[in-house]
PDB file of C-alpha atoms and ligand atoms in Angstrom:
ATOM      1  CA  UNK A 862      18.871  -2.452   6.288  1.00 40.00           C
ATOM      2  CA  UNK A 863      17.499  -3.287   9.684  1.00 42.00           C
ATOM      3  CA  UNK A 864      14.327  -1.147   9.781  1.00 43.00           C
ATOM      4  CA  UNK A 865      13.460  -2.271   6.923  1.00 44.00           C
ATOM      5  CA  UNK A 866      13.338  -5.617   7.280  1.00 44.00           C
ATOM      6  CA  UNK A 867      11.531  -5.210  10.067  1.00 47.00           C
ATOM      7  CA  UNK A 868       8.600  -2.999   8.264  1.00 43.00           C
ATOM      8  CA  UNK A 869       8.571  -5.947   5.764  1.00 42.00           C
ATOM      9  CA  UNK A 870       7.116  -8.405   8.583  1.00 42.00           C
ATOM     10  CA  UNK A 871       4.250  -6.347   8.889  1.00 45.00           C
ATOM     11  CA  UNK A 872       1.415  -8.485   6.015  1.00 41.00           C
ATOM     12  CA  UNK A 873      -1.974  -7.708   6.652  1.00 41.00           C
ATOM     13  CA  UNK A 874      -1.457 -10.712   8.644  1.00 41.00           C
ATOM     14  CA  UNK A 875       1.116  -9.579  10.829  1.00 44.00           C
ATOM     15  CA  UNK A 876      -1.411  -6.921  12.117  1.00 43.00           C
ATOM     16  CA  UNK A 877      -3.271  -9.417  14.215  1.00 45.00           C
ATOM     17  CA  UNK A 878      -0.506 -10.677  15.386  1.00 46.00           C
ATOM     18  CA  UNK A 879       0.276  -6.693  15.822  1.00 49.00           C
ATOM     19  CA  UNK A 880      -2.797  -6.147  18.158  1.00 50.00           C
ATOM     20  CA  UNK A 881      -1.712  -9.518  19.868  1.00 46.00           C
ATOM     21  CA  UNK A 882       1.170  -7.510  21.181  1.00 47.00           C
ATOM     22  CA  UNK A 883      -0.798  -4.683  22.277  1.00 47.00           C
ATOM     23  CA  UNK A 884      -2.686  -6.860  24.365  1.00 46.00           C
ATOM     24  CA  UNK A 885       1.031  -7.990  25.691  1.00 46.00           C
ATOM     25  CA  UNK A 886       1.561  -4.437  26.861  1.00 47.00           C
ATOM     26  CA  UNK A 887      -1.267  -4.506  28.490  1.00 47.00           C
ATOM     27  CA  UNK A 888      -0.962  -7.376  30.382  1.00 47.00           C
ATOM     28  CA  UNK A 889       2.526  -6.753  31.225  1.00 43.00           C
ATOM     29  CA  UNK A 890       1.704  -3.085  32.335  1.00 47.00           C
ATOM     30  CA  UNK A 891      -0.848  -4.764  34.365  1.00 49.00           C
ATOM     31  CA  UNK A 892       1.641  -6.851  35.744  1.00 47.00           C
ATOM     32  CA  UNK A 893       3.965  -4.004  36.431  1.00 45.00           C
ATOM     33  CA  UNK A 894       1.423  -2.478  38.503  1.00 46.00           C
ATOM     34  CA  UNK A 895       0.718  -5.561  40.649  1.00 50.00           C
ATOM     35  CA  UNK A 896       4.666  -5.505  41.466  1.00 46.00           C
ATOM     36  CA  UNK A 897       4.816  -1.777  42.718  1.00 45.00           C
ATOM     37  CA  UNK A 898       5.979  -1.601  46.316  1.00 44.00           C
ATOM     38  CA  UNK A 899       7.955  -5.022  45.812  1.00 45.00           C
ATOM     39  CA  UNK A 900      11.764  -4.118  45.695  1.00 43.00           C
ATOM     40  CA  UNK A 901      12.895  -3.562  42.494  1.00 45.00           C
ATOM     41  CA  UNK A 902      13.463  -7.126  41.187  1.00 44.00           C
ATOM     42  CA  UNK A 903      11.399  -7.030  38.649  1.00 44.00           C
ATOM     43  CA  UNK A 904      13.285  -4.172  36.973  1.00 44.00           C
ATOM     44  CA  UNK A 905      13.959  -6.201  34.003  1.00 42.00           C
ATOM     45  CA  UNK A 906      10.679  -6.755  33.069  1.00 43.00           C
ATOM     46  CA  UNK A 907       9.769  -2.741  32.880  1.00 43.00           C
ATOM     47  CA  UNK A 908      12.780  -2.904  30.752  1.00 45.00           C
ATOM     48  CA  UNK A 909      11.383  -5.140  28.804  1.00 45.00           C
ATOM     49  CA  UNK A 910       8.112  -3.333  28.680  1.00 45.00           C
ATOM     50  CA  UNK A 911       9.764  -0.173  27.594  1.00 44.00           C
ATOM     51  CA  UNK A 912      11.660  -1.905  24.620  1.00 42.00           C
ATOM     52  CA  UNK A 913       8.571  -3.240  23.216  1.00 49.00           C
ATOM     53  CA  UNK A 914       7.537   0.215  22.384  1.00 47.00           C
ATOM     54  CA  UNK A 915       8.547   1.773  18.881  1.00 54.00           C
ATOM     55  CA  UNK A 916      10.992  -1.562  18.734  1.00 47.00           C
ATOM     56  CA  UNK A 917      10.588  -1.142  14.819  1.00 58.00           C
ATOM     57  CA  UNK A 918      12.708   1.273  14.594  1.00 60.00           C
ATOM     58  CA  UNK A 919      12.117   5.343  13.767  1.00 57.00           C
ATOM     59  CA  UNK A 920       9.112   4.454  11.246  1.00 85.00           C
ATOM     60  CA  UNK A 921       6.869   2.753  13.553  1.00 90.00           C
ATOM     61  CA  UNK A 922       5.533   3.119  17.246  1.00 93.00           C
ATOM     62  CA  UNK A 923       3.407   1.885  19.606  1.00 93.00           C
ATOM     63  CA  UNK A 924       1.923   1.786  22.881  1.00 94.00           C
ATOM     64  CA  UNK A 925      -1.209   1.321  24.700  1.00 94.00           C
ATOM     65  CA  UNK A 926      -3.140   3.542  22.290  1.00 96.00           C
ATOM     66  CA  UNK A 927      -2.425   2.074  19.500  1.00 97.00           C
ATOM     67  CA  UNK A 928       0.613   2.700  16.738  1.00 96.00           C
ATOM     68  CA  UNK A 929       1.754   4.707  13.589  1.00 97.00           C
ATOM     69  CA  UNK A 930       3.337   3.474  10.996  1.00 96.00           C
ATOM     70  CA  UNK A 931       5.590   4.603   8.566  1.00 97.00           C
ATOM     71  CA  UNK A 932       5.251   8.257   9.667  1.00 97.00           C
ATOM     72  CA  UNK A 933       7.206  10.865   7.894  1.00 97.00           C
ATOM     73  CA  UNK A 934       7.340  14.849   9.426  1.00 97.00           C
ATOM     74  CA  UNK A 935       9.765  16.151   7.072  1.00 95.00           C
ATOM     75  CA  UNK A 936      11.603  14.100   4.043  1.00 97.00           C
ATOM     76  CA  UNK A 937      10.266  15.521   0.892  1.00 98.00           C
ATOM     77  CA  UNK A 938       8.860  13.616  -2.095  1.00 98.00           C
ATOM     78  CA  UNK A 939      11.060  14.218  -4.353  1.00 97.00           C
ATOM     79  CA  UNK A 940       8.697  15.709  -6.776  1.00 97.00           C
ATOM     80  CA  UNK A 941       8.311  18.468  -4.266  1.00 98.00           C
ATOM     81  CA  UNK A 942      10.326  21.814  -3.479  1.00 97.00           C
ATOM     82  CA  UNK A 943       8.936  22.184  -0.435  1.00 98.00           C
ATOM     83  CA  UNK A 944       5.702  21.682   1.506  1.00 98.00           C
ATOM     84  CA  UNK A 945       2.755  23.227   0.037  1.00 98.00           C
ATOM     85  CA  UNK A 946       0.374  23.245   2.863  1.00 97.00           C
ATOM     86  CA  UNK A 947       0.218  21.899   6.546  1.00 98.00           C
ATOM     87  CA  UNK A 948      -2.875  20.131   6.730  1.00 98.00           C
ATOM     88  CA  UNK A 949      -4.898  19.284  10.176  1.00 98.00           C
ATOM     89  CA  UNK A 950      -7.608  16.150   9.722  1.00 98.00           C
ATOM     90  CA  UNK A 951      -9.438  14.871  12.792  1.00 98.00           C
ATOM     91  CA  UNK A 952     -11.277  11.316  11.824  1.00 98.00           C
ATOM     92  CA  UNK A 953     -13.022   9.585  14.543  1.00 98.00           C
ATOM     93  CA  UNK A 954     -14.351   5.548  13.376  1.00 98.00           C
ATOM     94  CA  UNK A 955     -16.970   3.948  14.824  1.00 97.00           C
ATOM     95  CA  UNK A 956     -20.323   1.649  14.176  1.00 97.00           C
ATOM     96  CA  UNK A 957     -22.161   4.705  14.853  1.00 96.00           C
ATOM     97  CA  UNK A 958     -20.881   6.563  11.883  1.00 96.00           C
ATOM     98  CA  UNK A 959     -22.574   4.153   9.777  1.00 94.00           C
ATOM     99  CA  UNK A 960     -25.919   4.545  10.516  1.00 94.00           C
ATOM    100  CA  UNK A 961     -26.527   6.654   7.696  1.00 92.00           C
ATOM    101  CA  UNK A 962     -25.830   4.148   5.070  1.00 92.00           C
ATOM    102  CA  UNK A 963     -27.388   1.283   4.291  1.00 88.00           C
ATOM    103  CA  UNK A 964     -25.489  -1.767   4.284  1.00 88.00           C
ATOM    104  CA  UNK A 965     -22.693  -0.869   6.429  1.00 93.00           C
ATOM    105  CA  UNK A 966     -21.848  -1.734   9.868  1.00 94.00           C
ATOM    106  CA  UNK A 967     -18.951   0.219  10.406  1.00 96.00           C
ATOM    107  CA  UNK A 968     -17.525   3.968   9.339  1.00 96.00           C
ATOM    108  CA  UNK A 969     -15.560   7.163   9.378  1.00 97.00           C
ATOM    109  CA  UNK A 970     -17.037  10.401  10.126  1.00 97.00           C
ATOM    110  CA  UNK A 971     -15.807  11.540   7.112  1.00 96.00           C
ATOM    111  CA  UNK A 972     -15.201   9.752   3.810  1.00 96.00           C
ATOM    112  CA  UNK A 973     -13.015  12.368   1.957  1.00 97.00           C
ATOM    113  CA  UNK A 974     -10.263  14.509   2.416  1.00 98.00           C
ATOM    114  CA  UNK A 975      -8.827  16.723  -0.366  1.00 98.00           C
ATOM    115  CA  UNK A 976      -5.620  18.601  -0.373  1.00 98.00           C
ATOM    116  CA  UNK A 977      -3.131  20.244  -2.380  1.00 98.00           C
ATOM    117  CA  UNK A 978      -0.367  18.297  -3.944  1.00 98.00           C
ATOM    118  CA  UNK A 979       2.757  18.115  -1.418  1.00 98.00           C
ATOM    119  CA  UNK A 980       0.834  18.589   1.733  1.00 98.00           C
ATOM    120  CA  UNK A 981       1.495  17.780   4.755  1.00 98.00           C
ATOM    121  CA  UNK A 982      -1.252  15.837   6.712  1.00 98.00           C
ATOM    122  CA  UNK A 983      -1.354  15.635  10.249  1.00 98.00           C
ATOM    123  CA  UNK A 984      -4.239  12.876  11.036  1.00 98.00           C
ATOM    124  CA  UNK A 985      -5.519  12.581  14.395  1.00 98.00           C
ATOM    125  CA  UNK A 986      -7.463   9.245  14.288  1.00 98.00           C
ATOM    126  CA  UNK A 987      -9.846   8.660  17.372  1.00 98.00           C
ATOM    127  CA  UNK A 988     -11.556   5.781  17.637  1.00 98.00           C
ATOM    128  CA  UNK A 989     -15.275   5.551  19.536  1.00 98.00           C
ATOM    129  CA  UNK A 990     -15.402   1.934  19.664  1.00 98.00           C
ATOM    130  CA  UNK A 991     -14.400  -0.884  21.776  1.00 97.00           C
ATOM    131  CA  UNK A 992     -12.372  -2.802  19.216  1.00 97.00           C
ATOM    132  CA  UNK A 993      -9.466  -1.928  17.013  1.00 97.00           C
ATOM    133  CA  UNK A 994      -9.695   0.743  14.118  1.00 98.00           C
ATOM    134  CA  UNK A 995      -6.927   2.216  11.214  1.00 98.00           C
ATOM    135  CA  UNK A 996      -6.820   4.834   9.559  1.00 98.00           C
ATOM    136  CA  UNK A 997      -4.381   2.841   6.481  1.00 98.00           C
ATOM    137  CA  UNK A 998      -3.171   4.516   3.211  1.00 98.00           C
ATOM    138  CA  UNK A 999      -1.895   3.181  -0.190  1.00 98.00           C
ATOM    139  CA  UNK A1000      -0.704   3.854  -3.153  1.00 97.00           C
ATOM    140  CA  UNK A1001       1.883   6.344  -1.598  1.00 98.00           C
ATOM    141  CA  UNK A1002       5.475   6.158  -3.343  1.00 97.00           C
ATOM    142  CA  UNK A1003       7.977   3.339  -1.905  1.00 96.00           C
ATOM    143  CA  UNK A1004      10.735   5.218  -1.611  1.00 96.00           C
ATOM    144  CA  UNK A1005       9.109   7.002   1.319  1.00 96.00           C
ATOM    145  CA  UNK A1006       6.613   4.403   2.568  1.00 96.00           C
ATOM    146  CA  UNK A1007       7.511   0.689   3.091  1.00 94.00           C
ATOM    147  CA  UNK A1008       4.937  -0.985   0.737  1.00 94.00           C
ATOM    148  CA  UNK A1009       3.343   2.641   0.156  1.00 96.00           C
ATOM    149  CA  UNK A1010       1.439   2.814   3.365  1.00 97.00           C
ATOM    150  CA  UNK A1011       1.305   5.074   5.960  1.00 98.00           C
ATOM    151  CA  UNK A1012      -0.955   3.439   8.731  1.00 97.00           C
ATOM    152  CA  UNK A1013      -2.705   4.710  12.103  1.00 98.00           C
ATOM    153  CA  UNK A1014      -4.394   1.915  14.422  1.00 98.00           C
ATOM    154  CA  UNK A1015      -6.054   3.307  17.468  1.00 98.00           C
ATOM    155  CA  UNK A1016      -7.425   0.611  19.922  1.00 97.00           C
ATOM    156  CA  UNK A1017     -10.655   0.709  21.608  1.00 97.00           C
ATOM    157  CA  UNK A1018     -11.902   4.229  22.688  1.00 97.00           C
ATOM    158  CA  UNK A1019      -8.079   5.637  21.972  1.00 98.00           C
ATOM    159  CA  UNK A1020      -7.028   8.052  19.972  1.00 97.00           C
ATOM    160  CA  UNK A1021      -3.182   8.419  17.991  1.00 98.00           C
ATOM    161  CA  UNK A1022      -1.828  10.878  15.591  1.00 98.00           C
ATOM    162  CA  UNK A1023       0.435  10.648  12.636  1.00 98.00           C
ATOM    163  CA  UNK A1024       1.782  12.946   9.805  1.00 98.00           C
ATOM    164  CA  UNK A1025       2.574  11.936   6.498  1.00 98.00           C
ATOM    165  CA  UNK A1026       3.534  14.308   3.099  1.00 98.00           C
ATOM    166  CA  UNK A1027       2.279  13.373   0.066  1.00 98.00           C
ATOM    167  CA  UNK A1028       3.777  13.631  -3.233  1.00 98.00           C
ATOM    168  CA  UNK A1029       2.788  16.126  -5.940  1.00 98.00           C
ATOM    169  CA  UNK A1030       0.842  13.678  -8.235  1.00 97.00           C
ATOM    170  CA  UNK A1031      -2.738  14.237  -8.871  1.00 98.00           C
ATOM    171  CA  UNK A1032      -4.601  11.062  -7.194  1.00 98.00           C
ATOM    172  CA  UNK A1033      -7.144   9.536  -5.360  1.00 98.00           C
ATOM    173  CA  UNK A1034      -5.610   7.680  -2.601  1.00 98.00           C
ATOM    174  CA  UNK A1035      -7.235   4.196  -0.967  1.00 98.00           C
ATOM    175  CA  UNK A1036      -8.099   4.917   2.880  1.00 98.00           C
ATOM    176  CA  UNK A1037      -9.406   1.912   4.873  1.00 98.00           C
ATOM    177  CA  UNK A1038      -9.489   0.261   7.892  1.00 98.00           C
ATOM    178  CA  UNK A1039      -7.344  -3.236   7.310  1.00 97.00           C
ATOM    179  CA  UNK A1040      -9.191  -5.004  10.278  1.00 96.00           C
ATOM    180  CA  UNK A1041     -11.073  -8.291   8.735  1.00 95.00           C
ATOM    181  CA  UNK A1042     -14.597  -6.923   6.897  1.00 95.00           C
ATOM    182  CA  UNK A1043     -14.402  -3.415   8.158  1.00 96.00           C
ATOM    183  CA  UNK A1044     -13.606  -2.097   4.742  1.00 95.00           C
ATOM    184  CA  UNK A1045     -16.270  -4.326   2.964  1.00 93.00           C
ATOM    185  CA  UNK A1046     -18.546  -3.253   6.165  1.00 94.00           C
ATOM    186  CA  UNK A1047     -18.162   0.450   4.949  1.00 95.00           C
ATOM    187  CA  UNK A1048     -14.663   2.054   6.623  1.00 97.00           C
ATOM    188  CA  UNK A1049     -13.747   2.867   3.072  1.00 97.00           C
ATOM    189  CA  UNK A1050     -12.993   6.603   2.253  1.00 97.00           C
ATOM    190  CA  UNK A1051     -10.798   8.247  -0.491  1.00 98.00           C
ATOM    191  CA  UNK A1052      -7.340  10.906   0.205  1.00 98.00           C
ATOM    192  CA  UNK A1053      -7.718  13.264  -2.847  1.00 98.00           C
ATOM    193  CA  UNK A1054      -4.432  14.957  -3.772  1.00 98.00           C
ATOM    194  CA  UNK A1055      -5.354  17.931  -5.992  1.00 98.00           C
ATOM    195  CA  UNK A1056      -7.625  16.928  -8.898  1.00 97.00           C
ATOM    196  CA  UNK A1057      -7.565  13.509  -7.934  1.00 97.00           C
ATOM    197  CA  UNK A1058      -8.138  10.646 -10.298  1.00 96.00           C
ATOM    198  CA  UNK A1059     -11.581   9.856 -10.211  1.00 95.00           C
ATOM    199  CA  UNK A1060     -13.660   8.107  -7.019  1.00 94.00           C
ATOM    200  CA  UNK A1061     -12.582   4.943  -6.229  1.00 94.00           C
ATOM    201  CA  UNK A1062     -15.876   2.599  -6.050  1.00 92.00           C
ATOM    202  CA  UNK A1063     -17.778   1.762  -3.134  1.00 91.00           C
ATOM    203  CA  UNK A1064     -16.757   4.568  -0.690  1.00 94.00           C
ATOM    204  CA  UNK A1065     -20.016   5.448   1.718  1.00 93.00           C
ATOM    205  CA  UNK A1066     -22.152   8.749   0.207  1.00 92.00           C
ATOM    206  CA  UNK A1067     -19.381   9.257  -2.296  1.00 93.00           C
ATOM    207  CA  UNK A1068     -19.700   6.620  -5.017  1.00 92.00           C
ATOM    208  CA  UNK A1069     -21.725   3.390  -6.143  1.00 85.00           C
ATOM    209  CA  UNK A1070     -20.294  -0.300  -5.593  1.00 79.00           C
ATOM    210  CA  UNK A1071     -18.710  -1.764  -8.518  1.00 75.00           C
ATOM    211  CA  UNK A1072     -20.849  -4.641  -8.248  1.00 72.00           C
ATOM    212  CA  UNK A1073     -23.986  -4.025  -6.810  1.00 71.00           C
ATOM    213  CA  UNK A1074     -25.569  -6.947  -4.997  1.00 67.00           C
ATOM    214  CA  UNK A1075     -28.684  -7.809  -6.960  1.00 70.00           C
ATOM    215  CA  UNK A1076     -30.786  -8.479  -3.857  1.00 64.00           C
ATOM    216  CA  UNK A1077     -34.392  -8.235  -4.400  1.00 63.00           C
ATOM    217  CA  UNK A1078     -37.059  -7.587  -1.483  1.00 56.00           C
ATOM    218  CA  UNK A1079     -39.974  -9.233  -3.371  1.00 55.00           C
ATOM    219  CA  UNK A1080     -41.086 -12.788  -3.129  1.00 53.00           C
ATOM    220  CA  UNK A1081     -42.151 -15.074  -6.390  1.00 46.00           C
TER     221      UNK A1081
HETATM  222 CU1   CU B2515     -11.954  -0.949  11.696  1.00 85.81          CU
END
């Protein structure tokens, strides 16, 4: 299938290369700009411009914001008869949500969401900074999500929205940003689906590290 090969291109990797893109627009919009008022020569290149956005298909798009991927309004798990709840969340990242803990350099405003089983989420994902943020999922089933992610990046001082339904399991879902050392730098935070399944480690005023760094602020 076409759209899905082209999800599969998208590795961790593939995200800079993502953002690389993004930049493209940019430039190209800037370019686009420049050219208003000449004669309509350059009517390819808008063309062009316009193609690049959402070119993945129906489960991705992009533009100068930023992009959602894997988005799904309205197919069902199929462990659910129908949605249980319609569920608003407004996240904003940023270094200065991390001031509160120790450690970190970069956060969410919030570190937890819980819902009800088959819920439908509706994430509006603003970002305060001047570099790239995501709002990224896992563990969500295949069949639905390429690679069982459903992934918001907002660039700097943008803001994007995506919905997503969520099966009828009882679990604690992985939400990070995927950028290089900005989960490790604290923009860790946990999606629990009804009773959950316990915190997952390391998420800022929720839980403890796994491994706490044995750091010691005494000289001998
Ligand atoms: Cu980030």
């Amino acid at each position: 299938m076409k759209t899905r090969k082209c999800m599969n291109k998208f590795s961790t990797g593939a995200l800079v290369a993502l953002g690389l893109s993004i930049d493209g627009l940019h430039s190209i919009a800037e370019a686009q700009t420049q050219q208003e008022g000449e004669q309509n020569q350059h009517a390819a290149e808008a063309h062009h411009h316009h193609a690049m956005e959402g070119s993945c298909g129906m489960r991705m798009r992009m533009d100068m914001n930023g992009m959602v991927m894997h988005e799904n309004k309205d197919e069902l798990p199929k462990d659910c008869d129908a949605i249980s709840e319609e569920v608003n969340i407004q996240v904003r990242a940023g270094v200065k949500y991390s001031e509160q803990y120790p450690g970190t350099v970069f956060g969410f405003d919030q570190h937890q969401w819980k819902v009800q089983p088959c819920s439908r989420i509706t994430v509006e994902f603003i970002n305060d900074d001047h570099i790239r943020h995501q709002w990224m999922v896992h563990g969500l089933p295949k069949y639905l999500y390429p690679r069982g992610m459903f992934h918001i990046e907002a660039n700097g001082q943008q803001s994007k929205t995506g919905v997503f339904i969520v099966p009828s399991s009882h679990y604690t879902y992985l939400v990070h940003c995927d950028i290089a050392q900005h989960m490790e730098k604290g923009m860790k935070a946990q999606l629990v689906v009804g009773n959950g399944r316990g915190d997952l480690p390391s998420i800022p005023g929720i839980s403890a590290p796994k491994f706490v760094d044995a750091f010691s602020s005494s000289h001998q």
